């Protein structure tokens, strides 16, 4: 025989299970966002390094061109 207490306990367990499932889904979303952020940070760092290298090379090219022009 199902009593009110048993029914309440079952409802509590069902609610607890639903909350656990929801928490797992939220944790997965958070981990996914953290991975995306880490990837974006890596991409930004890579682009900054490339831009720095390109800027240095461009500066060297300008200096060499000016020195070559002055040497003529």
C-alpha atoms as a PDB file:
ATOM      1  CA  UNK A   1       0.000   0.000   0.000  1.00  0.00           C
ATOM      2  CA  UNK A   2       1.326   3.396  -0.995  1.00  0.00           C
ATOM      3  CA  UNK A   3       1.106   5.891   1.794  1.00  0.00           C
ATOM      4  CA  UNK A   4       1.329   9.656   1.638  1.00  0.00           C
ATOM      5  CA  UNK A   5       4.873   9.437   3.003  1.00  0.00           C
ATOM      6  CA  UNK A   6       5.904   6.985   0.297  1.00  0.00           C
ATOM      7  CA  UNK A   7       4.360   9.156  -2.391  1.00  0.00           C
ATOM      8  CA  UNK A   8       6.133  12.218  -0.990  1.00  0.00           C
ATOM      9  CA  UNK A   9       9.433  10.348  -0.870  1.00  0.00           C
ATOM     10  CA  UNK A  10       8.983   9.220  -4.479  1.00  0.00           C
ATOM     11  CA  UNK A  11       8.199  12.776  -5.576  1.00  0.00           C
ATOM     12  CA  UNK A  12      11.253  14.002  -3.696  1.00  0.00           C
ATOM     13  CA  UNK A  13      13.463  11.382  -5.367  1.00  0.00           C
ATOM     14  CA  UNK A  14      12.038  12.211  -8.798  1.00  0.00           C
ATOM     15  CA  UNK A  15      12.692  15.904  -8.216  1.00  0.00           C
ATOM     16  CA  UNK A  16      16.198  15.167  -6.949  1.00  0.00           C
ATOM     17  CA  UNK A  17      16.923  13.033 -10.010  1.00  0.00           C
ATOM     18  CA  UNK A  18      15.662  15.773 -12.340  1.00  0.00           C
ATOM     19  CA  UNK A  19      17.848  18.330 -10.579  1.00  0.00           C
ATOM     20  CA  UNK A  20      20.891  16.060 -10.868  1.00  0.00           C
ATOM     21  CA  UNK A  21      20.289  15.627 -14.604  1.00  0.00           C
ATOM     22  CA  UNK A  22      19.879  19.381 -14.995  1.00  0.00           C
ATOM     23  CA  UNK A  23      23.106  19.986 -13.073  1.00  0.00           C
ATOM     24  CA  UNK A  24      25.022  17.545 -15.289  1.00  0.00           C
ATOM     25  CA  UNK A  25      23.720  19.331 -18.392  1.00  0.00           C
ATOM     26  CA  UNK A  26      24.718  22.717 -16.992  1.00  0.00           C
ATOM     27  CA  UNK A  27      28.195  21.463 -16.095  1.00  0.00           C
ATOM     28  CA  UNK A  28      28.614  20.169 -19.663  1.00  0.00           C
ATOM     29  CA  UNK A  29      27.573  23.555 -21.056  1.00  0.00           C
ATOM     30  CA  UNK A  30      29.988  25.347 -18.733  1.00  0.00           C
ATOM     31  CA  UNK A  31      32.836  23.027 -19.724  1.00  0.00           C
ATOM     32  CA  UNK A  32      32.001  23.578 -23.381  1.00  0.00           C
ATOM     33  CA  UNK A  33      32.093  27.350 -22.898  1.00  0.00           C
ATOM     34  CA  UNK A  34      35.384  27.113 -20.999  1.00  0.00           C
ATOM     35  CA  UNK A  35      36.886  25.111 -23.859  1.00  0.00           C
ATOM     36  CA  UNK A  36      35.622  27.643 -26.375  1.00  0.00           C
ATOM     37  CA  UNK A  37      37.079  30.522 -24.363  1.00  0.00           C
ATOM     38  CA  UNK A  38      40.428  28.729 -24.091  1.00  0.00           C
ATOM     39  CA  UNK A  39      40.448  28.177 -27.853  1.00  0.00           C
ATOM     40  CA  UNK A  40      39.589  31.834 -28.529  1.00  0.00           C
ATOM     41  CA  UNK A  41      42.379  32.965 -26.183  1.00  0.00           C
ATOM     42  CA  UNK A  42      44.809  30.692 -28.012  1.00  0.00           C
ATOM     43  CA  UNK A  43      43.701  32.099 -31.360  1.00  0.00           C
ATOM     44  CA  UNK A  44      44.099  35.678 -30.104  1.00  0.00           C
ATOM     45  CA  UNK A  45      47.583  34.907 -28.787  1.00  0.00           C
ATOM     46  CA  UNK A  46      48.548  33.280 -32.086  1.00  0.00           C
ATOM     47  CA  UNK A  47      47.242  36.233 -34.081  1.00  0.00           C
ATOM     48  CA  UNK A  48      49.050  38.709 -31.830  1.00  0.00           C
ATOM     49  CA  UNK A  49      52.308  36.809 -32.318  1.00  0.00           C
ATOM     50  CA  UNK A  50      51.806  36.742 -36.084  1.00  0.00           C
ATOM     51  CA  UNK A  51      50.978  40.448 -36.175  1.00  0.00           C
ATOM     52  CA  UNK A  52      54.067  41.233 -34.126  1.00  0.00           C
ATOM     53  CA  UNK A  53      56.278  39.179 -36.415  1.00  0.00           C
ATOM     54  CA  UNK A  54      54.753  40.748 -39.525  1.00  0.00           C
ATOM     55  CA  UNK A  55      55.181  44.220 -38.062  1.00  0.00           C
ATOM     56  CA  UNK A  56      58.831  43.553 -37.243  1.00  0.00           C
ATOM     57  CA  UNK A  57      59.459  42.188 -40.736  1.00  0.00           C
ATOM     58  CA  UNK A  58      57.696  45.153 -42.313  1.00  0.00           C
ATOM     59  CA  UNK A  59      59.813  47.548 -40.248  1.00  0.00           C
ATOM     60  CA  UNK A  60      63.002  45.739 -41.296  1.00  0.00           C
ATOM     61  CA  UNK A  61      61.944  45.915 -44.952  1.00  0.00           C
ATOM     62  CA  UNK A  62      61.319  49.660 -44.688  1.00  0.00           C
ATOM     63  CA  UNK A  63      64.668  50.246 -42.974  1.00  0.00           C
ATOM     64  CA  UNK A  64      66.480  48.187 -45.603  1.00  0.00           C
ATOM     65  CA  UNK A  65      64.694  50.007 -48.450  1.00  0.00           C
ATOM     66  CA  UNK A  66      65.555  53.423 -46.997  1.00  0.00           C
ATOM     67  CA  UNK A  67      69.181  52.413 -46.407  1.00  0.00           C
ATOM     68  CA  UNK A  68      69.432  51.077 -49.956  1.00  0.00           C
ATOM     69  CA  UNK A  69      67.944  54.293 -51.334  1.00  0.00           C
ATOM     70  CA  UNK A  70      70.357  56.432 -49.316  1.00  0.00           C
ATOM     71  CA  UNK A  71      73.330  54.309 -50.413  1.00  0.00           C
ATOM     72  CA  UNK A  72      72.652  55.044 -54.099  1.00  0.00           C
END
